[in-house]
Coordinates of C-alpha atoms and ligand atoms in Angstrom, one line a residue:
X1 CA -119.8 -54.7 -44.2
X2 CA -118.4 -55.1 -41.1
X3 CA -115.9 -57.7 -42.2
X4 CA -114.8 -55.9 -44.9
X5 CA -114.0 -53.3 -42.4
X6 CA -112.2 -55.9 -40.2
X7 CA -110.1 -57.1 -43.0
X8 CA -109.1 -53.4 -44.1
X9 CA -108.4 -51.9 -40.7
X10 CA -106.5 -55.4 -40.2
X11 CA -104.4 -54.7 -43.4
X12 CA -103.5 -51.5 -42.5
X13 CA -102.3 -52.4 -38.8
X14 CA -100.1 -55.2 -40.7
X15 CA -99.1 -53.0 -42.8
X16 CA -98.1 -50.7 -40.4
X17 CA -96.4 -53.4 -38.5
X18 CA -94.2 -53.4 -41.9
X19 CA -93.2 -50.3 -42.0
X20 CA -92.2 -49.5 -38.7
X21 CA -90.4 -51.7 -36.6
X22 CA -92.0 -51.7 -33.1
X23 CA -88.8 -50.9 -31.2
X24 CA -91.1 -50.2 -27.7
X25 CA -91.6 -53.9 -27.7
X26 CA -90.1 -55.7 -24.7
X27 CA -87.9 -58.6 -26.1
X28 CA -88.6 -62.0 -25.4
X29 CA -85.8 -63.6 -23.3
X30 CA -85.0 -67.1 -23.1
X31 CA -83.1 -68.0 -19.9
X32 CA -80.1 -70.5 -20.5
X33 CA -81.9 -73.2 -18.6
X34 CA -84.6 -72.7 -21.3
X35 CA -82.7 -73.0 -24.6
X36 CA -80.1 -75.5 -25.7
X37 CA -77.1 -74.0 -26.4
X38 CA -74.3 -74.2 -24.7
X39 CA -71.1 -73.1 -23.9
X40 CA -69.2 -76.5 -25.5
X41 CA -70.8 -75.5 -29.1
X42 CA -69.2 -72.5 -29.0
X43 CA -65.4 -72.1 -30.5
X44 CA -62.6 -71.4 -27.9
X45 CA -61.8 -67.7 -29.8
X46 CA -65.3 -66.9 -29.8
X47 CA -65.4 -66.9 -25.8
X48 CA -61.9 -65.7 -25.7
X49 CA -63.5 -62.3 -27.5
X50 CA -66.9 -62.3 -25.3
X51 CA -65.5 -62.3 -22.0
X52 CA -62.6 -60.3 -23.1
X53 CA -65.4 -57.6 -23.9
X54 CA -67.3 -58.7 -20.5
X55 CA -64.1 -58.3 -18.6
X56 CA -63.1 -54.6 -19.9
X57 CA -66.7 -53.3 -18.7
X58 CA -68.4 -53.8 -21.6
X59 CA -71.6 -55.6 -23.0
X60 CA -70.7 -58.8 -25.6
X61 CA -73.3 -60.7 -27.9
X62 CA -72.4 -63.7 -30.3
X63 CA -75.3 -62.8 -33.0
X64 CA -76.6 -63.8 -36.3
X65 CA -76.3 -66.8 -38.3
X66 CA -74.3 -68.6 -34.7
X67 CA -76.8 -68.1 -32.6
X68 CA -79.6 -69.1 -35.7
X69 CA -77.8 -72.3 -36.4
X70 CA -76.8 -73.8 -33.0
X71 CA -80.4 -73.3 -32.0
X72 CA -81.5 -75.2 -35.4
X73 CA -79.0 -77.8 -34.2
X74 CA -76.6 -77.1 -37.2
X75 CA -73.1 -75.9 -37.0
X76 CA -72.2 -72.7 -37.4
X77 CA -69.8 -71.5 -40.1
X78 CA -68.2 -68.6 -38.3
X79 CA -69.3 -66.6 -34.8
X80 CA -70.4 -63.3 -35.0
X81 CA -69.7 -61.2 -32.0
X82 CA -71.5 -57.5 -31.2
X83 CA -71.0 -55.1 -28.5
X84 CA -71.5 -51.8 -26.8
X85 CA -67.5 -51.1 -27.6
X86 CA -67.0 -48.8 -30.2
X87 CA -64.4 -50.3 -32.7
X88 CA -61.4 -47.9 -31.1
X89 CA -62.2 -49.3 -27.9
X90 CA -62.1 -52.7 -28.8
X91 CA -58.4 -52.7 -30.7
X92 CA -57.3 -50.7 -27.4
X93 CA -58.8 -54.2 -25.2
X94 CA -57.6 -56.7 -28.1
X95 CA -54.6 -54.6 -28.9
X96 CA -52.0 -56.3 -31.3
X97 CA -54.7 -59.1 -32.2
X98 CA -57.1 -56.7 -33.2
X99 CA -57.1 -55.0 -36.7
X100 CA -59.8 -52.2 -38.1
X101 CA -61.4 -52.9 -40.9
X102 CA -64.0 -51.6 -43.7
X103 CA -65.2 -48.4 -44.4
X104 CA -68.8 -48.8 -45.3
X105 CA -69.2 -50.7 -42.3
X106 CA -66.4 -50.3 -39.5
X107 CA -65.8 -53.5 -38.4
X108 CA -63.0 -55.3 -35.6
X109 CA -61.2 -58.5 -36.4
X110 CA -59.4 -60.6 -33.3
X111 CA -57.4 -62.7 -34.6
X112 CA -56.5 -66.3 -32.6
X113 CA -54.1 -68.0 -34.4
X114 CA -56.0 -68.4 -37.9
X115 CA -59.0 -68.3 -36.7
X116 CA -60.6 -64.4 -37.2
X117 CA -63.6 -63.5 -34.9
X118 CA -65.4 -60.4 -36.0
X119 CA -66.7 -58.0 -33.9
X120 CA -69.1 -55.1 -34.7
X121 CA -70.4 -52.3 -33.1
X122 CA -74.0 -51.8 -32.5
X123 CA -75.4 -50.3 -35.0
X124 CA -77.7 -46.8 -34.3
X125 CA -80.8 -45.1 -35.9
X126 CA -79.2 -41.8 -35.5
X127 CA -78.8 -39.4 -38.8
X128 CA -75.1 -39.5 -38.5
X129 CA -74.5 -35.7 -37.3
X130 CA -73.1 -36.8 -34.1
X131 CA -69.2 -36.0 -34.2
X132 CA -68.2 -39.3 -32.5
X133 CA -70.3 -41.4 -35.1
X134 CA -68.0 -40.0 -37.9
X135 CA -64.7 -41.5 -38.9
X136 CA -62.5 -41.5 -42.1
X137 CA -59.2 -43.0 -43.4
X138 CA -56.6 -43.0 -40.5
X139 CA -59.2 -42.2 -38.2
X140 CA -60.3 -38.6 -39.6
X141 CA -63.7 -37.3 -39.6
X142 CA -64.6 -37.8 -43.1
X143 CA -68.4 -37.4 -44.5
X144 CA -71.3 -38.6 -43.0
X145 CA -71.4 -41.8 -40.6
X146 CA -75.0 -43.3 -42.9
X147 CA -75.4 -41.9 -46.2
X148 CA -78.2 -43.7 -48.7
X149 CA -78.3 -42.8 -52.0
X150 CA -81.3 -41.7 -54.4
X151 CA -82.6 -45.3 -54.2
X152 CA -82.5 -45.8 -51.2
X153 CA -79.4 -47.6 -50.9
X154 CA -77.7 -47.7 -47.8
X155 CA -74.2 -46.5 -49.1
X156 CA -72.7 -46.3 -45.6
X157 CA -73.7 -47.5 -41.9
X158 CA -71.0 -46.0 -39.1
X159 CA -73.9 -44.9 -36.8
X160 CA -73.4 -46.5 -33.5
X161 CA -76.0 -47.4 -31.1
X162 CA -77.7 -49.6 -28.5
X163 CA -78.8 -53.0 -28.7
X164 CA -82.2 -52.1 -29.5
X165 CA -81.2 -49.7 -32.2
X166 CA -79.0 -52.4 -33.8
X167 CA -81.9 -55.2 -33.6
X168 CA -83.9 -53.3 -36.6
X169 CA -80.7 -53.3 -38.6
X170 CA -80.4 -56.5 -39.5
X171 CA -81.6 -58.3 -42.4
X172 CA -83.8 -61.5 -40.9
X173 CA -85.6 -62.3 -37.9
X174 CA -84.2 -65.5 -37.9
X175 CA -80.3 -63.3 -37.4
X176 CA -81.4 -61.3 -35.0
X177 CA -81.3 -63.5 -31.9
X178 CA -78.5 -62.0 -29.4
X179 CA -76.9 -64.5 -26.6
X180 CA -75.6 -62.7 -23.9
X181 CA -72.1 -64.0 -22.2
X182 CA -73.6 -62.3 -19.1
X183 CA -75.8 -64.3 -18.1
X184 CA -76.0 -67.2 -21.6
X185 CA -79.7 -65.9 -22.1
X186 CA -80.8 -65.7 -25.7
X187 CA -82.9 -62.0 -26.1
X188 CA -85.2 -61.7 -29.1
X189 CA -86.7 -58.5 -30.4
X190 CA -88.5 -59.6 -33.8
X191 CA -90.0 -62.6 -33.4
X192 CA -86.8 -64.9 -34.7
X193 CA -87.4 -67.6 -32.4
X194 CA -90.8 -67.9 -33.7
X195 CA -90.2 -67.9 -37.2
X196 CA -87.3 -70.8 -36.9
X197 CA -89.9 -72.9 -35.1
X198 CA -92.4 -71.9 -38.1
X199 CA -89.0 -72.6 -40.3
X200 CA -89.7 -69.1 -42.4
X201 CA -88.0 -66.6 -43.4
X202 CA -88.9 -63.4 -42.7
X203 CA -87.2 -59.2 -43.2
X204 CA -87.5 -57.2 -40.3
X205 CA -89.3 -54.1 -41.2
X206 CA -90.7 -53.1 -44.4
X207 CA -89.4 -55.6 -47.2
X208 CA -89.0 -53.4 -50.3
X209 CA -87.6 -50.6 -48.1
X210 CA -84.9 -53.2 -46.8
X211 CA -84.4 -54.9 -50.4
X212 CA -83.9 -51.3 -51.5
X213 CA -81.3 -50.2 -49.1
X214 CA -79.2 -53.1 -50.0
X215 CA -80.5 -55.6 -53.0
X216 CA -78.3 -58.2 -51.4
X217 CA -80.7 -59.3 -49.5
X218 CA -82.5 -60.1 -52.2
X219 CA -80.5 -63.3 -52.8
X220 CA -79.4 -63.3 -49.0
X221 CA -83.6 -65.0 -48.8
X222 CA -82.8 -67.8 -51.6
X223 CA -79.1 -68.7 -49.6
X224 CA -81.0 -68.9 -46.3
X225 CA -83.9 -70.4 -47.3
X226 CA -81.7 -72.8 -49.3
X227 CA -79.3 -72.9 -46.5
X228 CA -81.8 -73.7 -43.6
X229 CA -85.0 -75.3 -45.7
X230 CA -86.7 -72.7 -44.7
X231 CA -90.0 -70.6 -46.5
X232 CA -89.9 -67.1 -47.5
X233 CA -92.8 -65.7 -45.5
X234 CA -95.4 -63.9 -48.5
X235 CA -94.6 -60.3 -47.3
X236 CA -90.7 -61.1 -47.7
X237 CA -90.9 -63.2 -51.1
X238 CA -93.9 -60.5 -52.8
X239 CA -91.5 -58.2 -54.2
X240 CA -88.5 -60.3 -55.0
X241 CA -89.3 -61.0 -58.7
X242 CA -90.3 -56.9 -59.2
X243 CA -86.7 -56.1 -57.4
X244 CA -84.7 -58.0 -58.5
X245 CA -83.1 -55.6 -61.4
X246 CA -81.8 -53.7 -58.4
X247 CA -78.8 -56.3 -58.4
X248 CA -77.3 -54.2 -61.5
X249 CA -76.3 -51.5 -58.7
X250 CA -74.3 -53.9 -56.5
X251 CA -70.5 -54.1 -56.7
X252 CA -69.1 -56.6 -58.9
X253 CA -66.8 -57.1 -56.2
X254 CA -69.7 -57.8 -54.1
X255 CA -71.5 -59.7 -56.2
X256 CA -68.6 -62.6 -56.6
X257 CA -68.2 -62.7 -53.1
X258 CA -72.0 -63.4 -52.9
X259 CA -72.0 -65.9 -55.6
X260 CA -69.5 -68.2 -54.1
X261 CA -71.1 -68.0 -51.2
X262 CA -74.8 -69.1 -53.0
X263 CA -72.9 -72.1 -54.9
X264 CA -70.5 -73.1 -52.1
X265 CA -73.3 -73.2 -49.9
X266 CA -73.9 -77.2 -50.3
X267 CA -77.4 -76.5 -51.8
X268 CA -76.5 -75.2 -55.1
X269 CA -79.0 -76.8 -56.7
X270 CA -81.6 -75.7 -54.8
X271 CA -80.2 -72.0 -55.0
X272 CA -80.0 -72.4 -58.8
X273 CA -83.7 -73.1 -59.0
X274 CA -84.4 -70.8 -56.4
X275 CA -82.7 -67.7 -58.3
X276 CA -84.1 -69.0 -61.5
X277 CA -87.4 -69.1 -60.0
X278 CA -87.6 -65.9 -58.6
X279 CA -85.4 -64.1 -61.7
X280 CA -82.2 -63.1 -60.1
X281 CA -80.0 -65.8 -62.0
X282 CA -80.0 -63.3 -64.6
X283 CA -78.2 -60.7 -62.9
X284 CA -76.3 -63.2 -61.9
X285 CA -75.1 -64.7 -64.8
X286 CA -76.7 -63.2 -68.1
X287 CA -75.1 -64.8 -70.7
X288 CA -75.7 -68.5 -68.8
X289 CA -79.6 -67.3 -68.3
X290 CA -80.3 -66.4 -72.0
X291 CA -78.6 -70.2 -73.3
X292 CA -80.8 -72.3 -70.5
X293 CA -83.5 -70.7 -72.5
X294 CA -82.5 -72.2 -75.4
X295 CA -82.3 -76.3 -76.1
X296 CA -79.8 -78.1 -77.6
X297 CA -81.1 -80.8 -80.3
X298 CA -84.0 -80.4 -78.2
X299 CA -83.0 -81.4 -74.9
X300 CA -82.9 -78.7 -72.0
X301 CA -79.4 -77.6 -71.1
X302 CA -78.1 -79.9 -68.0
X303 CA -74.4 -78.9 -68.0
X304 CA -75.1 -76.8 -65.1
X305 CA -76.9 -78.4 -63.3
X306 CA -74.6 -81.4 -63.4
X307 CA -71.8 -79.0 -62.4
X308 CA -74.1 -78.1 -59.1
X309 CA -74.8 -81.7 -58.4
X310 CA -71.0 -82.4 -58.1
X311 CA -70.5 -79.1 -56.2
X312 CA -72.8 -80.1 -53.5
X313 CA -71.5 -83.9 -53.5
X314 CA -68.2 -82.7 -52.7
X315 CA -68.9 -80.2 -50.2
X316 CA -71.0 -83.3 -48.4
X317 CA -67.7 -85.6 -48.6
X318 CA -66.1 -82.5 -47.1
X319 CA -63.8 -81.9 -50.5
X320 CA -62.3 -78.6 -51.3
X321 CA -64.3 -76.3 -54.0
X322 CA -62.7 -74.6 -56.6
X323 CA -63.9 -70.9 -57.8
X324 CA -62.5 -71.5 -61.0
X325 CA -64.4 -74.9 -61.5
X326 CA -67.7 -73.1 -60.5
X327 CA -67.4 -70.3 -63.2
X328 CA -65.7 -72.6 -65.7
X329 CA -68.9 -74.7 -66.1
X330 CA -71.8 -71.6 -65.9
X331 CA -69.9 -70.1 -68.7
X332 CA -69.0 -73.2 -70.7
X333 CA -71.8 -73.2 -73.4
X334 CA -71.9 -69.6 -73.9
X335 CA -68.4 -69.9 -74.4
X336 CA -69.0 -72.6 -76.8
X337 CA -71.3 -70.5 -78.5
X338 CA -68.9 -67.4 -79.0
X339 CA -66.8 -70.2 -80.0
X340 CA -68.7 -71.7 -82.8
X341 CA -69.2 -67.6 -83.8
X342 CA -65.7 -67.0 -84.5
X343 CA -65.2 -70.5 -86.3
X344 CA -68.2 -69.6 -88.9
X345 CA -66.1 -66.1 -89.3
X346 CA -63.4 -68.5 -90.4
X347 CA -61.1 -68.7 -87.4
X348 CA -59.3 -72.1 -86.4
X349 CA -60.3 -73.7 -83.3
X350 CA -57.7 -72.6 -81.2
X351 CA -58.1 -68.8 -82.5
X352 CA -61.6 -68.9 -82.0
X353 CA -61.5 -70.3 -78.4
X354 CA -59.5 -67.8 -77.4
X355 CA -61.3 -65.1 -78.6
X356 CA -64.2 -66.2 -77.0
X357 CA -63.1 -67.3 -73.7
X358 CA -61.7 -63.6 -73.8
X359 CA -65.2 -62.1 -74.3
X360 CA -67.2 -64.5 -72.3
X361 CA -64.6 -63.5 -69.3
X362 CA -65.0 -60.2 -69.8
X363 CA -68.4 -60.2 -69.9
X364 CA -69.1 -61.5 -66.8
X365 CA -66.9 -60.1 -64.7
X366 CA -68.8 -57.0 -65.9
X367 CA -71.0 -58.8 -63.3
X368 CA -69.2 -60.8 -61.1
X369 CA -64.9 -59.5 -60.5
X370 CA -63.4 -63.0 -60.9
X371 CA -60.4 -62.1 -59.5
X372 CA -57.4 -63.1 -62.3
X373 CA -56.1 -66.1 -60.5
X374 CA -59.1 -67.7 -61.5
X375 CA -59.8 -66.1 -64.6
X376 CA -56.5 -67.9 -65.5
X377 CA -58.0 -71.2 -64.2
X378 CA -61.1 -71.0 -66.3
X379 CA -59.2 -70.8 -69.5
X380 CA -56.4 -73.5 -68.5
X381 CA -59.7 -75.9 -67.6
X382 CA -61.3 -74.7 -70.7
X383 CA -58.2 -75.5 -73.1
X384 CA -57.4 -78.6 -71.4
X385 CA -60.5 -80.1 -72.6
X386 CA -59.9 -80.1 -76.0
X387 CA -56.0 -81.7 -75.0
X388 CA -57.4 -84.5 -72.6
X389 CA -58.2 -86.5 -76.4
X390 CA -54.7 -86.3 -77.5
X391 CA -53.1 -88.5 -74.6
X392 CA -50.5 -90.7 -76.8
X393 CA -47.0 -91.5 -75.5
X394 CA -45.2 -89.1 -73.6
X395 CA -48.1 -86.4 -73.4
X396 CA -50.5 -88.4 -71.2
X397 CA -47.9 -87.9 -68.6
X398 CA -47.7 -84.1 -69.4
X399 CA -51.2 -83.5 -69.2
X400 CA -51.4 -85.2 -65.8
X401 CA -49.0 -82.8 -64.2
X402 CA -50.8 -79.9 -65.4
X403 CA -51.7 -77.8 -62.5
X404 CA -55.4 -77.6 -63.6
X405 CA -55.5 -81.5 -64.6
X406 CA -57.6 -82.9 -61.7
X407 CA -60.3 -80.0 -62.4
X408 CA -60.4 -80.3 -65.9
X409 CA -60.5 -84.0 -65.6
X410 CA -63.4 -83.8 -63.4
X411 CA -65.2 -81.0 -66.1
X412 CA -65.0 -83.4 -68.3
X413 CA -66.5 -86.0 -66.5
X414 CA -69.9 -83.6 -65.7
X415 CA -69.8 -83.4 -69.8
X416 CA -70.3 -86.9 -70.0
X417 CA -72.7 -87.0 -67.3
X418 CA -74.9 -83.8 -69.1
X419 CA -75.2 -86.2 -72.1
X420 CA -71.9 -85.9 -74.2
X421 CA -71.6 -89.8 -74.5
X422 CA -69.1 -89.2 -77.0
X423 CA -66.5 -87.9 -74.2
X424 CA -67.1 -90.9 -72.3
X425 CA -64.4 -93.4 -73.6
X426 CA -61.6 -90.8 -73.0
X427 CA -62.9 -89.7 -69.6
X428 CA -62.9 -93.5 -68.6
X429 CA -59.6 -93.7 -70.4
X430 CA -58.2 -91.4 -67.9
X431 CA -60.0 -92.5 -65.0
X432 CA -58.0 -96.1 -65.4
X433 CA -54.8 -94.4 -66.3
X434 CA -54.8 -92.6 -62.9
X435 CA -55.5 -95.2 -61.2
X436 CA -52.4 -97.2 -63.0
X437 CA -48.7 -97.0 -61.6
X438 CA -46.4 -94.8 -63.2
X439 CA -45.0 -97.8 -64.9
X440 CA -47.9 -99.0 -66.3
X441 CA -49.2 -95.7 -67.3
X442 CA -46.8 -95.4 -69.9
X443 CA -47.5 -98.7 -71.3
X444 CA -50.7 -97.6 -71.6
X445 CA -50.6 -94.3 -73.0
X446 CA -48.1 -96.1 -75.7
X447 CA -51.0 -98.3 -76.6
X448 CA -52.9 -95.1 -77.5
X449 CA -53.2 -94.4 -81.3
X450 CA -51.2 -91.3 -82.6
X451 CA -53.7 -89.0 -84.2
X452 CA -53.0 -88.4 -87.9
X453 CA -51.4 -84.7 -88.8
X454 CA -53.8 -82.5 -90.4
X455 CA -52.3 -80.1 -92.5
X456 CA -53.1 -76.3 -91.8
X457 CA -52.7 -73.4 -93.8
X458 CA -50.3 -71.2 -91.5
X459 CA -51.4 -67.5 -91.1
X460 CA -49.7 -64.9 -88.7
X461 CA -51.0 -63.1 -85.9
X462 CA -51.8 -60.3 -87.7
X463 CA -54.6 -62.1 -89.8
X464 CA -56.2 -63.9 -86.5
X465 CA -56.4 -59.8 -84.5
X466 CA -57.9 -58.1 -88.1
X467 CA -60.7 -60.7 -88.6
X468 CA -61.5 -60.8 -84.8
X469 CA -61.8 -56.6 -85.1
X470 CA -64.1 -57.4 -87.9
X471 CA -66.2 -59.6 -86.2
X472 CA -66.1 -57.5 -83.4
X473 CA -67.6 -54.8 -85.2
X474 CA -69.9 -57.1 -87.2
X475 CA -71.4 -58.5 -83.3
Ligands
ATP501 P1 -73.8 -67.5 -42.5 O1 -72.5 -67.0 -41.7 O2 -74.3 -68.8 -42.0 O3 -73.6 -67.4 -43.9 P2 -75.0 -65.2 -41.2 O4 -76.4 -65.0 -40.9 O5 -74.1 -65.3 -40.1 O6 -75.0 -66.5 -42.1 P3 -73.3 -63.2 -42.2 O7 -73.1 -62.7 -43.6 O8 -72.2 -63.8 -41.5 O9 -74.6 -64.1 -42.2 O10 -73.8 -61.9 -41.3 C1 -73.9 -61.9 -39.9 C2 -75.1 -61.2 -39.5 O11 -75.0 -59.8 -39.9 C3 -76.4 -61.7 -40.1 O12 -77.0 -62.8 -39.4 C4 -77.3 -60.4 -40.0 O13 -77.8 -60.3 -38.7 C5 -76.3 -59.3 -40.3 N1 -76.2 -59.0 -41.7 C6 -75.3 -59.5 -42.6 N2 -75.5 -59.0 -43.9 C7 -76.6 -58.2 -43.7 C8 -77.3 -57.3 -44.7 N3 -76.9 -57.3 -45.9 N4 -78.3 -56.6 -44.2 C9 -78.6 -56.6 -42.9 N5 -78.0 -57.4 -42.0 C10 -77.0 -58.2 -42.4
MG502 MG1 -72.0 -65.5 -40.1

C-alpha cells in the first residue's frame, strides 16, 4: 500500500514539475575555468555584438543552439545573442548596422559585413498590458504584446523580461544554456547541462502545453535529436504521435522554411525515419506519405530515400544543396502517378506531365510555399528527364548548357540507384560525355543513334484545356 502511495504522490510531484517551471530555482553556474568554451570558437561579429551590449551598460548572452554545440564539441551554425536591451535600444547602440525585424517576435539583426548576428530581447511572463511591451508597424502601439489563440497557440511573443523570465521560454533544455561576456560563465536554469551529458532531449515545462503553443516544436525534437544523436526523453516524445495533426495550423511559409532546414540538416535520413516514425511526414508531405505506402511491382519505394542519401553525402563533402532538387525527388512518383492519370484520360506525354506537375505543385505548396524560383526548377528538372534520352548531334550540347542540367543529371542518377536499371546506360552515357573535351563530345554525341519520328495526331490547345477540365471534374 505504501508503495503505491509512493509511486502516486511521486507522479503527481513529476507531474507538477511539468507543468510549472520552477522559476525560484537558483541556476547552476559553470565558471569559465570549469567549461571548455572559449573565446577562439566564437566568431569575430558575435563578440563584436556582446561587448558592444556590455560596453553601452547592458547585460549580453550568446544562447541556444551556440552555446549547445560548442559545449558538444560541434560547430555552431550561427550565434544567437540575448540581452536586457530592448530592441530600440539596441539599433540606437548598433545604429546603421542594426535593422528591426519581425512582428510576431521583435527581433535585432547587426550586420558585419555578410555575416548577420541576431539579437533578441528577453523574453517576459507578463500578460502584455504593460504600455512599453506593446509595439506595432513603424513603431505604434498596435494590439497586445502575447496573444495565443483558442488552441493555445502562441500567435505573438513581444513581452519583454528578465533572464529568468526568458529561460522558461525556450523550447529545450539543451537551448537554454546562457554564456555571459561578463564574466564567460555558462548559467543554466533547466537542467540543459545535464541532459547533453545524458544526450536527451527534453521541453522545458509541460510538453503538450509547449507543442500546443507552437507545433513547430514538434519536428524541432526529430531535427535536434537528428541533429545531435540525441533521445527524446518519454515525457517529451509521449504526445508527439497524438499532436502531430497540429502541423495543419502552421504557416506554409513556415513550414518550408522548417523543411529545408530538417533535409539540409546532413541527417536527412535519419529525420525521414524519424518523421515517418512518429507521423509528422504526413503533414509534411501528404501526397509522398500516401505513395510510400504503396509498392511498386512489390518492392518498397526507395526514390526518396536515395534522394536523402545523396543529400547528406553532399552536405558531408561540403557541396551546395539545392531546394529545388529536394522537392523535385519527394514529389517525383506522385507526380508520375498524376502523370500516368492524365495519359489513361488520353493525354500525350508531354500534356499529361504538365498537367500533373501543375497539380502535384500546387498541392503541396498548399503545405509547404515553394517559393516560384524553385517551383520553376522542379518542373525544368522534371522535363529534363524525359530529354536527357534524346542526346544525338547537336542537342547533347544543348542539354548540357541547360541551367538545371547538373541537377537533373544528378536526379537521374538517384533513379538508377532506386532501381531504374533501365536509365542506367544513358546516365553513364552522360557521365563519360562530361567528362570528354568539347571536341570529343561532339564526336561522341554523333555516334548516338537518331531516334526514329513517331508520327502524332496534332490537336490544338483547346482539346488538351477541355479534357484536363473533364478530368478534373472526374478526380
Ligand atoms: P540551430 O541553429 O543549430 O538550428 P538553435 O537551437 O540555435 O539550432 P534556432 O532556431 O537558431 O535554433 O533558435 C535559437 C534558440 O531560440 C533556440 O536554441 C531556442 O532557445 C530558441 N527557440 C527557437 N525556436 C523556438 C521555438 N519554436 N520555441 C521556443 N524556443 C525557440
Ligand atoms: Mg541557432
Amino acid at each position: 500500500m505504501q508503495r503505491i502511495i509512493r509511486k502516486i504522490s511521486a507522479f503527481f510531484s513529476r507531474s507538477k514539475d511539468l507543468s510549472i517551471p520552477d522559476t525560484t530555482k537558483a541556476p547552476v553556474i559553470v565558471k569559465r575555468s570549469k567549461h571548455g568554451v572559449s573565446r577562439k570558437q566564437i566568431d569575430k561579429p558575435a563578440l563584436d555584438v556582446l561587448y558592444g551590449l556590455k560596453r553601452a551598460g547592458y547585460d549580453g548572452y550568446l544562447v541556444g543552439g551556440c552555446v549547445r554545440d560548442l559545449l558538444l564539441g560541434m560547430e555552431p551554425k550561427d550565434f544567437d545573442v540575448v540581452t536586457n536591451a530592448e530592441p530600440d535600444q539596441v539599433k540606437s547602440v548598433f545604429r546603421q548596422r542594426c535593422r528591426l525585424i519581425g512582428r510576431r517576435f521583435r527581433l535585432a539583426h547587426v550586420r558585419f559585413g555578410r555575416m548577420v548576428i541576431e539579437v533578441a530581447t528577453f523574453r517576459g511572463q507578463g500578460d502584455g498590458g504593460n504600455r512599453k511591451d506593446r509595439f506595432g508597424r513603424n513603431g505604434k502601439v498596435s494590439g497586445p504584446a502575447r496573444e495565443l489563440d483558442d488552441s493555445g497557440r502562441l500567435l505573438r511573443d513581444n513581452v519583454y523580461g528578465t533572464i529568468e523570465e526568458d529561460v522558461w521560454r525556450r523550447d529545450f533544455t539543451v537551448n537554454a544554456l546562457y554564456y555571459d561576456i561578463k564574466n564567460f560563465a555558462i548559467t543554466d536554469y533547466t537542467g540543459g547541462l545535464k541532459d547533453i551529458k545524458k544526450g536527451q532531449l527534453r521541453l522545458i515545462g509541460d510538453p503538450k502545453t509547449r507543442y500546443r503553443e507552437d507545433p513547430v516544436r514538434l519536428i524541432r525534437a526529430i531535427r535536434f535529436a537528428a541533429k545531435l544523436g540525441f533521445k527524446i526523453e518519454r515525457h517529451t516524445e509521449k504526445p508527439i504521435i497524438e499532436l502531430a495533426p497540429l502541423l495543419q495550423d502552421v504557416s506554409n511559409a513556415r513550414m518550408f522554411e522548417e523543411v529545408l532546414k530538417l533535409f539540409h540538416s546532413g541527417k536527412a535520413l535519419d529525420v525521414f525515419e524519424k518523421l515517418r516514425h512518429y507521423k509528422l511526414f504526413e503533414h509534411l508531405f501528404p501526397m509522398t506519405d500516401e505513395i510510400l505506402s504503396e509498392e511498386k511491382d512489390d518492392f518498397p519505394r526507395i526514390m526518396v530515400v536515395e534522394a536523402l542519401k545523396s543529400t547528406d553525402k553532399r552536405i558531408r563533402q561540403g557541396k551546395t544543396v539545392n531546394p529545388a532538387f529536394l522537392f523535385s525527388a519527394m514529389l517525383w512518383e506522385p507526380m508520375l502517378k498524376r502523370k500516368q492519370y492524365f495519359q489513361d484520360e488520353g493525354f500525350p506525354h508531354q500534356e499529361a506531365l504538365y498537367a500533373a506537375a501543375n497539380d502535384v505543385i500546387d498541392q503541396q505548396v498548399k503545405r509547404t510555399a515553394i517559393p516560384k524560383r524553385f517551383t520553376a526548377q522542379i518542373r525544368d528538372i522534371w522535363n529534363l528527364q524525359y530529354r536527357l534520352p534524346k542526346r544525338h548531334g547537336d542537342r547533347a550540347q544543348k542539354l548540357r548548357e541547360h541551367p538545371r542540367f547538373r541537377a537533373a543529371y544528378d536526379f537521374l542518377g538517384i533513379r538508377v540507384a532506386a532501381g531504374e536499371s533501365e536509365k542506367a546506360e544513358i546516365f553513364d552515357w552522360w557521365t563519360t560525355y562530361q567528362e570528354k573535351n568539347s571536341v570529343d563530345q561532339v564526336a561522341f554525341a554523333n555516334e548516338v543513334e537518331r531516334p526514329k519520328r513517331k508520327h502524332r495526331q496534332r490537336r490544338n490547345r483547346n482539346y488538351y484545356r477541355k479534357r484536363s477540365q473533364s478530368a478534373d471534374q472526374d478526380s
